[in-house]
XYZ file of C-alpha atoms in Angstrom:
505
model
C 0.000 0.000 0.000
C 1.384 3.359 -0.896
C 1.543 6.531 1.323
C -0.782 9.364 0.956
C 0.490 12.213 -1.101
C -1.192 14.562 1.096
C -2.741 13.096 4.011
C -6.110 14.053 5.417
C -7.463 15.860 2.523
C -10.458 15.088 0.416
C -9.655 14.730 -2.948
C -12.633 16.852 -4.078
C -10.363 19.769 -2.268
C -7.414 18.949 -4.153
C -8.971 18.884 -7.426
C -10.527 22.379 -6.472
C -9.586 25.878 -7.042
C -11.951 28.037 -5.651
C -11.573 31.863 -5.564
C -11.415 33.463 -1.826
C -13.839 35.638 -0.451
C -13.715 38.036 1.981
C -13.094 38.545 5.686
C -16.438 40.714 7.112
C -14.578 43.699 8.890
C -17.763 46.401 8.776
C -21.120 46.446 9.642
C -23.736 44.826 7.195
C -28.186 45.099 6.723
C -29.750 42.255 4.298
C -33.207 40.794 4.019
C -31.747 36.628 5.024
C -28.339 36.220 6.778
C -26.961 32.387 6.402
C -24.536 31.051 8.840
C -22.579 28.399 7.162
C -21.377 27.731 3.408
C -21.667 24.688 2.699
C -24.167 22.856 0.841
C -27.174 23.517 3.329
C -26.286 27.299 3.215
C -25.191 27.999 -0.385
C -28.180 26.344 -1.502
C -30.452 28.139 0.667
C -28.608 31.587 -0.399
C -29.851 30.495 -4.119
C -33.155 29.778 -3.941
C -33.680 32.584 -1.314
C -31.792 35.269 -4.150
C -33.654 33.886 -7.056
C -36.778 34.783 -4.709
C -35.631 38.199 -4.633
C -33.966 38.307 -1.526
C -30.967 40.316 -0.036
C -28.901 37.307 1.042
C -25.597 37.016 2.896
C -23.712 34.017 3.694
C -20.555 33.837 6.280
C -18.513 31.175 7.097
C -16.172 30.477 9.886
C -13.392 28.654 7.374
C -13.468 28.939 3.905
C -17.149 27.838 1.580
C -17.598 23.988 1.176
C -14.556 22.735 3.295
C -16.354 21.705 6.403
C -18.966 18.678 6.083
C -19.581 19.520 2.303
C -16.100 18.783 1.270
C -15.311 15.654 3.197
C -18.673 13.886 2.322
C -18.542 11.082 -0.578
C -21.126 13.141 -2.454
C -23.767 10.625 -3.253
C -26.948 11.967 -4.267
C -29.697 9.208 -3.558
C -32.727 8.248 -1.255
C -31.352 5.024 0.182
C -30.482 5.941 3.380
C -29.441 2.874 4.657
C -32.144 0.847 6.453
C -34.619 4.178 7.233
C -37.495 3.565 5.932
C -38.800 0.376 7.525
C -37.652 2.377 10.714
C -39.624 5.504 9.710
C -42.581 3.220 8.961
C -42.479 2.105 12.362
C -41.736 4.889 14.681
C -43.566 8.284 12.527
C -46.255 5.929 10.277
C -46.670 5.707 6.223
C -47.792 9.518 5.406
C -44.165 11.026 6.955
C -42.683 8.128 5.691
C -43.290 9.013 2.415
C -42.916 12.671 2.743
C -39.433 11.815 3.873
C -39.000 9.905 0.224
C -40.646 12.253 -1.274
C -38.656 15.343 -0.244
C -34.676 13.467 -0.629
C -36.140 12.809 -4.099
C -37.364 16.170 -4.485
C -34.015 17.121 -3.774
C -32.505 14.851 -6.234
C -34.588 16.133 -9.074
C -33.695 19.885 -8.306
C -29.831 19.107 -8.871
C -30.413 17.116 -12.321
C -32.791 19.684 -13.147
C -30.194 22.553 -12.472
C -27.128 20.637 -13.964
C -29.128 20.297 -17.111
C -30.635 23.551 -17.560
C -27.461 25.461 -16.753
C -25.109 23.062 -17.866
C -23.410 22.924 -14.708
C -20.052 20.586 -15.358
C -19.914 19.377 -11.550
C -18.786 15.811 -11.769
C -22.869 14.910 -12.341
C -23.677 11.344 -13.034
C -26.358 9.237 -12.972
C -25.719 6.079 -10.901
C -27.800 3.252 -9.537
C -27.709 2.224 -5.762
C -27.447 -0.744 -3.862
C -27.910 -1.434 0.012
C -25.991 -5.142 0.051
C -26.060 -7.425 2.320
C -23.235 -10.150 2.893
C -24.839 -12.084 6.068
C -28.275 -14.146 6.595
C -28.857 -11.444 9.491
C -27.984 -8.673 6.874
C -29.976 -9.966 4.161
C -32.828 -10.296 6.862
C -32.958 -6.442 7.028
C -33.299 -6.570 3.566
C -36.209 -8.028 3.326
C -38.003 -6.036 5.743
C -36.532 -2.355 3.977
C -38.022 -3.808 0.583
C -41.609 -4.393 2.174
C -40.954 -0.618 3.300
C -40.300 -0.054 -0.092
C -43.517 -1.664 -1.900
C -45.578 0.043 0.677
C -44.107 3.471 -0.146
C -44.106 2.621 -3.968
C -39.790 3.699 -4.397
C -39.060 1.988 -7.127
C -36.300 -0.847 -6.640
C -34.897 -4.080 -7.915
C -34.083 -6.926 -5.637
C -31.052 -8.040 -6.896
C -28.435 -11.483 -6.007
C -25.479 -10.184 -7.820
C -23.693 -6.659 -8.082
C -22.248 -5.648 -11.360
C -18.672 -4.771 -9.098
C -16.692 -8.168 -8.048
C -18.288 -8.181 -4.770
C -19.678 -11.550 -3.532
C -23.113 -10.826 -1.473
C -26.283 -12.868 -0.831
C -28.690 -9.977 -1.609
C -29.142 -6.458 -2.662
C -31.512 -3.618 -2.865
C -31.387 -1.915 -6.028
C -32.837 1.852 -6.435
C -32.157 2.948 -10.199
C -31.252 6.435 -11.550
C -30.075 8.135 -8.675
C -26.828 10.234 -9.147
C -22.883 11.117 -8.414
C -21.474 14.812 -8.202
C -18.074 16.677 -6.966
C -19.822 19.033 -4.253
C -17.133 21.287 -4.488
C -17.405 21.962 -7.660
C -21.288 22.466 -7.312
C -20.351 24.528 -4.071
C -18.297 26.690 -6.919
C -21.089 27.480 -9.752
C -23.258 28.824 -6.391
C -21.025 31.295 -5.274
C -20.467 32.322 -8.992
C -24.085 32.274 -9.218
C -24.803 34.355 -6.164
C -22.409 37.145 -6.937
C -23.929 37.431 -10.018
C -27.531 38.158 -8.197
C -25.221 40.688 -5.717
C -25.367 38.088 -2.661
C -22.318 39.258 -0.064
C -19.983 36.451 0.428
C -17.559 36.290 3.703
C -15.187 33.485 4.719
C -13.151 33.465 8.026
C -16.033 35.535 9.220
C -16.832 33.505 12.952
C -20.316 34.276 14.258
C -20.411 33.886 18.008
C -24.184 34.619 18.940
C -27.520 36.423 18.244
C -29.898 39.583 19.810
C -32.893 40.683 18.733
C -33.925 44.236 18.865
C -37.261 46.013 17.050
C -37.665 42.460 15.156
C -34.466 42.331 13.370
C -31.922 39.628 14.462
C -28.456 40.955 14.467
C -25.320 38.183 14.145
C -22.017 39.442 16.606
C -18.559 38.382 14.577
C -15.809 37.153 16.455
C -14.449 40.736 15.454
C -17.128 43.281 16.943
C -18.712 43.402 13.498
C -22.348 42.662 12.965
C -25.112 41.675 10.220
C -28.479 42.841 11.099
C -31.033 40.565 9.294
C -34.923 40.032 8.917
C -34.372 36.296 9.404
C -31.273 33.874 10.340
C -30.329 30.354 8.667
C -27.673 28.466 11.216
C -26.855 26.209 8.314
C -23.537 25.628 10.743
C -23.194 21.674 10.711
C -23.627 21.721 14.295
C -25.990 25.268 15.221
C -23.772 27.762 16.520
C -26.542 29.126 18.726
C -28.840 27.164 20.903
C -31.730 29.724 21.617
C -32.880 27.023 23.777
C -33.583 24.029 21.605
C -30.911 22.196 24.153
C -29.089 21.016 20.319
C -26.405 19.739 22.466
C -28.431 17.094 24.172
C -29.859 16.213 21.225
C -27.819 14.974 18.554
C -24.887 12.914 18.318
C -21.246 13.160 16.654
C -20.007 10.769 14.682
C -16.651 10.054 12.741
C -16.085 8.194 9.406
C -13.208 7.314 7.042
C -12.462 7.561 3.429
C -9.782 5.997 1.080
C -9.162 7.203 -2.431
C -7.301 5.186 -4.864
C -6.813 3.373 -8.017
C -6.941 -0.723 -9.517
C -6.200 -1.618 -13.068
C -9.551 -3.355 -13.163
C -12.370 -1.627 -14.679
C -15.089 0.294 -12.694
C -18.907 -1.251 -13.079
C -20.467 1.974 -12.305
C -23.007 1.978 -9.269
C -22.460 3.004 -5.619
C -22.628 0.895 -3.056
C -23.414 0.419 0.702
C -23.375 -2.515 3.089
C -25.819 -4.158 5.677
C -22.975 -4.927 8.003
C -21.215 -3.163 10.408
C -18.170 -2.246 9.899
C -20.051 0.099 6.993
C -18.403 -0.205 3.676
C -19.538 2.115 0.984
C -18.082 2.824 -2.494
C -18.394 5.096 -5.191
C -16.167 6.399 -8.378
C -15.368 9.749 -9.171
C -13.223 10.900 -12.846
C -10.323 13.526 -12.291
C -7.950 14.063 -14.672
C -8.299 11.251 -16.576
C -8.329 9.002 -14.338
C -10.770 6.488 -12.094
C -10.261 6.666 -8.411
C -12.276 4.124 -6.534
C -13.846 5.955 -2.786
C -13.991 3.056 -0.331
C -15.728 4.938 2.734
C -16.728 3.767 6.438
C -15.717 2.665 9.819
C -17.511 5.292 11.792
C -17.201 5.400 15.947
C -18.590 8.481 17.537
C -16.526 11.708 17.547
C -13.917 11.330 19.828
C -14.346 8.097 21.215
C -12.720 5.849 18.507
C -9.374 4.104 18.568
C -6.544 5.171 16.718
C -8.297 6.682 13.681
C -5.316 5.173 11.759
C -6.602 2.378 12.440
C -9.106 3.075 10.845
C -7.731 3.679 7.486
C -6.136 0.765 7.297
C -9.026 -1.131 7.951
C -10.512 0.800 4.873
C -7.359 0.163 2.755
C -7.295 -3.820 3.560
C -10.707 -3.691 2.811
C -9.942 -2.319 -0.809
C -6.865 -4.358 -1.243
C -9.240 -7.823 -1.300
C -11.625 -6.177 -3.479
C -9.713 -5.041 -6.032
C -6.981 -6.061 -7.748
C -3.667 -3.975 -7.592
C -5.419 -1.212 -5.623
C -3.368 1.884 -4.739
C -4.601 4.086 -2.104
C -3.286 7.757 -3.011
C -5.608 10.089 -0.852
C -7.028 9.537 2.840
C -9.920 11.737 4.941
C -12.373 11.742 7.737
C -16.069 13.221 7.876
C -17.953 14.592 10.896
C -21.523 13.627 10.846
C -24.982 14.566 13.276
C -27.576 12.403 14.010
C -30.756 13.265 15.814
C -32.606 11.200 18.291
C -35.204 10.725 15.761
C -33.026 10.068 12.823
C -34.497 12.926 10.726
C -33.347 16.084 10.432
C -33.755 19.063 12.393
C -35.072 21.423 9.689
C -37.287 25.018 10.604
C -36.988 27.361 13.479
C -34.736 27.212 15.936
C -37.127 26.778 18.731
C -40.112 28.558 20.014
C -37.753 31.398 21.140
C -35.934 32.249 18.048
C -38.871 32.468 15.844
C -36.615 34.211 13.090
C -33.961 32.036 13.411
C -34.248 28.533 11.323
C -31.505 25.336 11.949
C -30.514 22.349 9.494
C -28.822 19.672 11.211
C -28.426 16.178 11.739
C -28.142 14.914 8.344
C -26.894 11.309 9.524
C -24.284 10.821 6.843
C -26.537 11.904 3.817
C -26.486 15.799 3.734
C -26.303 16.038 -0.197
C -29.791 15.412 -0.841
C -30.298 16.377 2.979
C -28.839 19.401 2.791
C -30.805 19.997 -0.452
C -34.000 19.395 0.869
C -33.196 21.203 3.992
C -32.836 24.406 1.853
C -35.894 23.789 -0.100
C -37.762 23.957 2.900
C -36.531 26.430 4.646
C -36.817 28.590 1.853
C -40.416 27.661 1.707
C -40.732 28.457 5.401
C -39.008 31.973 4.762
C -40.745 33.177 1.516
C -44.378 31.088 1.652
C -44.212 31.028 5.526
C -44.968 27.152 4.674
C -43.786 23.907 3.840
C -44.975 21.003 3.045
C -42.681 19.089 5.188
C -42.338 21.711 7.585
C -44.082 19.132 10.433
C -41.601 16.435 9.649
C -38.956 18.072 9.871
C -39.788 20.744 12.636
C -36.568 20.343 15.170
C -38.381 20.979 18.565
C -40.816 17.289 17.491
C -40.025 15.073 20.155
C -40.892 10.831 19.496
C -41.417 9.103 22.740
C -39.815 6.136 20.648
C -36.739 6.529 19.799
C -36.324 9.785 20.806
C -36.481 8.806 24.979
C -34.325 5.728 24.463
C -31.570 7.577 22.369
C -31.683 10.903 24.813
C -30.679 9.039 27.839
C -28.389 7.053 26.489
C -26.266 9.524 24.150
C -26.529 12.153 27.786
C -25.540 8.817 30.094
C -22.810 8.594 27.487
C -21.923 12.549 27.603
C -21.060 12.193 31.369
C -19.237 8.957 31.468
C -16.920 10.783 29.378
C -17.039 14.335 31.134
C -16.160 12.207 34.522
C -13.780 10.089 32.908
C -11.707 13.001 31.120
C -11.668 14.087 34.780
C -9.660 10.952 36.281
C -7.945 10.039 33.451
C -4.419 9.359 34.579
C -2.512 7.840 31.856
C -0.231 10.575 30.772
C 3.027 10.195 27.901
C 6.326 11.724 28.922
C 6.859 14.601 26.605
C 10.597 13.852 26.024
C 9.891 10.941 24.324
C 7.312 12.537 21.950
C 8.833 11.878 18.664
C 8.527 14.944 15.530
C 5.049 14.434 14.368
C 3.321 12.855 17.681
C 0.837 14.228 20.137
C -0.349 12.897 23.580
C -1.553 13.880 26.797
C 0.603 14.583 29.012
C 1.142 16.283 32.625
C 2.044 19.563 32.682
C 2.918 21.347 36.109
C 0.840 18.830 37.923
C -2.053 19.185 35.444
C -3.395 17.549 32.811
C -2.482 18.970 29.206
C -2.098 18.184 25.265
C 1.324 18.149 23.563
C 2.531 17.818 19.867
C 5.848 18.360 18.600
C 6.057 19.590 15.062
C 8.376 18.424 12.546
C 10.804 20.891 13.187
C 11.004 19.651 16.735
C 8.747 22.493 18.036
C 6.342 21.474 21.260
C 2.849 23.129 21.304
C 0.907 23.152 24.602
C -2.743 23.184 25.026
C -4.883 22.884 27.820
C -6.985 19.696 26.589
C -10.324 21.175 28.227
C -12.954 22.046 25.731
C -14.534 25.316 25.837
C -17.752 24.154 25.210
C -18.856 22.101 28.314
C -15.255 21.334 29.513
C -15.197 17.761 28.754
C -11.280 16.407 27.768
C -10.254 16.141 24.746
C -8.338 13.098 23.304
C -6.021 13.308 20.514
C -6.180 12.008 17.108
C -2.843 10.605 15.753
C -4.248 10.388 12.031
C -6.100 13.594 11.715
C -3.105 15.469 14.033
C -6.212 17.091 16.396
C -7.806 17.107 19.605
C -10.873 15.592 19.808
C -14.391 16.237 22.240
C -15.689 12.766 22.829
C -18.925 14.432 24.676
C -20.276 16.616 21.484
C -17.798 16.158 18.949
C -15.867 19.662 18.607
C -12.586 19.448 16.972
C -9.143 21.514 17.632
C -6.101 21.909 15.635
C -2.785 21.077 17.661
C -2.433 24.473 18.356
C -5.672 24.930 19.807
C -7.993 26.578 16.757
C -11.193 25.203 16.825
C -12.071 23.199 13.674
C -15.664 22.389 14.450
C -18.198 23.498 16.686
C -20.149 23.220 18.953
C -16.998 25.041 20.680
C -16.369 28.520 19.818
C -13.403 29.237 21.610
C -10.057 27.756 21.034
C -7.971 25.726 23.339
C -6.079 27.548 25.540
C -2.011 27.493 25.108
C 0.468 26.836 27.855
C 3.365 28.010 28.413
């Protein structure tokens, strides 16, 4: 197996070149202000201009490099094994809206790829949920009666056209493929044609209200005074008491780019078993690079995420024949207790405030449909899937079950952090390595460049002061209680924290 050229990042980043946008350093007034850029916000920022709007979007990093630009960019409505679950815990008639919107969703992007000839990677592809065990191909069987009852057209299928040996499949024909930076790219283009403002490295720390507007405060005393707010953030970066952090869950996943001198079948792919394996293709530069995905452990709370790789990268090497892995990544992903996204206002505080969250790995055609209907909910003061989506619902099952245990889970952690005596001896820390370590009788984070230069961080995070445990593949410090993430020198990465880690001397 060969070593990454550039480690940790996507190769839908490397085979980008977007233009910059600015830093906000003055005082703005628009009609919608959107919190996030990537595909959840951008899109939103479209439809909202094309309705006439004055939009602005700002974004704590730079557009499409958070969630958006780590994803494997499938564009489909098989959601792993969802809809026998929806049928069971929200009933047939939400069921099918929640088909019905992801395909919605689906249909906008082939629909604006055609008319505007977008060149965006855009293929179609079918999809298949395989299964590989008796117990596997048991869930199978009960996601296609899901299926026949909410008429999605599929194809139950023994054999896969990929070399893959399985006992089953469920097959769901013409959905699609895309490079989401590259769609992130024709929006921005797009919106500064229709005079949208664009800001990167613009962090927005909180919200007032005053005379109706809602104003956004910057990180650097500027602010935005707006009609209405999108948090289109990932994870929100306001609460406005919709207790977000008690309600959704962080989790971590891997992917492995490379190439094999056998052909590629077309088709992307997802298993029934756990460890997850999915796979896709994408075409750069003339050439076929095979994305083997999976592995996912909640945010901070996984073993040595090289581990985790190489899992994905054995994986690939009995696959496929001569398979050389050239590029490596992780992805953060939220899930809600529910398993449907939190889409609409913030809560019944924060009336012009709106949230998109908890995509559960599938925020292309989530994030899609999240800014379909919020853009609904902002221009027609109405969606139709406004009630399925609504992020203060609350299902007694599996919303109860999955609340205590993810907040039982939060403080084991907290405590543990706490008590946690197993600390590294910082002279032996090697160029390249991080660890905990003590620090003038405290706990603390170390990492020593490769120029032999130690950094210092208090490990605390600055959200709810959980501690946080580093990540030897990624080079970060990880929150296993809500999943924030912190460069070795302490910047935060991604929320919910806001503030960065603080350095030691």
């Amino acid at each position: 197996m060969s070593e990454m050229k550039q480690p940790l990042t996507s190769i839908w980043q490397l085979s980008s070149h977007d233009k910059p946008y600015p830093h906000l350093d003055y005082n703005i007034e628009v009609d919608i202000a959107i919190v996030g850029g990537g595909i959840t916000g951008l899109t939103s920022a479209y439809l909202l201009a094309e309705a006439g709007k004055q939009v602005a979007v700002l974004d704590a990093t730079s557009f499409g490099r958070g969630t958006t630009g780590h994803s494997t960019a499938k564009l489909t409505v098989q959601h792993d094994f969802i809809y026998d679950e929806l049928l069971s815990h929200v009933g047939k008639e939400k069921a099918q809206q929640y088909y019905q919107s992801q395909n919605d969703a689906l249909a906008y992007v082939r629909k604006l790829v055609k008319d505007k000839q977008l060149e965006c990677g855009f293929s179609d592809e079918d999809t298949y949920l395989y299964a590989t065990t008796h117990h596997g191909e048991h869930r199978l069987k009960r996601e296609k009666k899901a299926y026949e009852q909410l008429d999605i057209p599929h194809e139950w299928v023994t054999e896969l056209p990929i070399n893959l040996t399985i006992r089953a499949a469920l097959k769901i024909p013409n959905q699609a493929q895309f490079h989401p930076l590259a769609y992130v790219s024709f929006l921005c283009d797009e919106l500064n044609k229709k005079g949208a403002q664009l800001f990167e490295h613009t962090v927005c720390q909180k919200v007032t209200h005053d005379n109706g507007s809602v104003i956004i405060h910057t990180k650097d005393g500027h602010t935005v005074t707006a009609k209405k707010v999108i948090a289109a953030t990932h994870f929100p970066f306001i609460d406005g008491g919709g207790l977000y952090m008690t309600r959704l869950k962080a989790d971590r996943s891997y992917v492995v780019a490379g190439t094999t001198n056998e052909p590629w079948a077309g088709g992307m792919y997802l298993s029934a078993e756990q460890p997850k394996r999915s796979l896709r293709s994408v075409e750069l530069h003339g050439k076929t690079y095979i994305l083997v995905g999976g592995d996912h452990h909640k945010a901070g709370q996984g073993m040595d995420a090289r581990n985790h790789y190489d899992a994905l990268r054995t994986f690939a090497d009995e696959q496929f024949s001569h398979f050389t892995a050239e590029q490596e990544w992780s992805a953060q992903d939220l899930t809600t207790l529910d398993n449907i996204p939190y889409i609409g206002q913030l809560s019944s505080l924060q009336k012009n405030v709106f949230v998109a969250t908890g995509y559960r790995k599938w925020g292309m055609t989530g994030g899609i449909c999240a800014a379909q209907v919020l853009t609904d909910l902002i221009v027609d003061g109405n969606s139709l899937y406004s009630d399925l989506y609504k992020p203060m619902r609350f299902h007694s099952d599996p919303s109860i079950k999955h609340f205590l245990t993810e907040n039982a889970d939060v403080a084991k952690h907290l405590i543990q952090g706490k008590v946690q005596n197993d600390y590294e001896n910082i002279a032996e820390l090697e160029n390249g390595q991080g660890a905990v370590v003590k620090h003038d009788g405290k706990r603390a984070g170390a990492f020593k460049d490769e120029r032999g230069d130690l950094h210092l961080v208090d490990t605390t995070c600055t959200h709810m002061g959980c501690e946080c445990n580093w990540n030897h593949a990624d080079l970060t410090w990880d929150c296993p209680c809500h999943g924030s993430r912190f460069s070795y020198k302490g910047e935060v990465i991604e929320g919910p924290a806001k503030e960065p880690l603080k350095k030691l001397d």
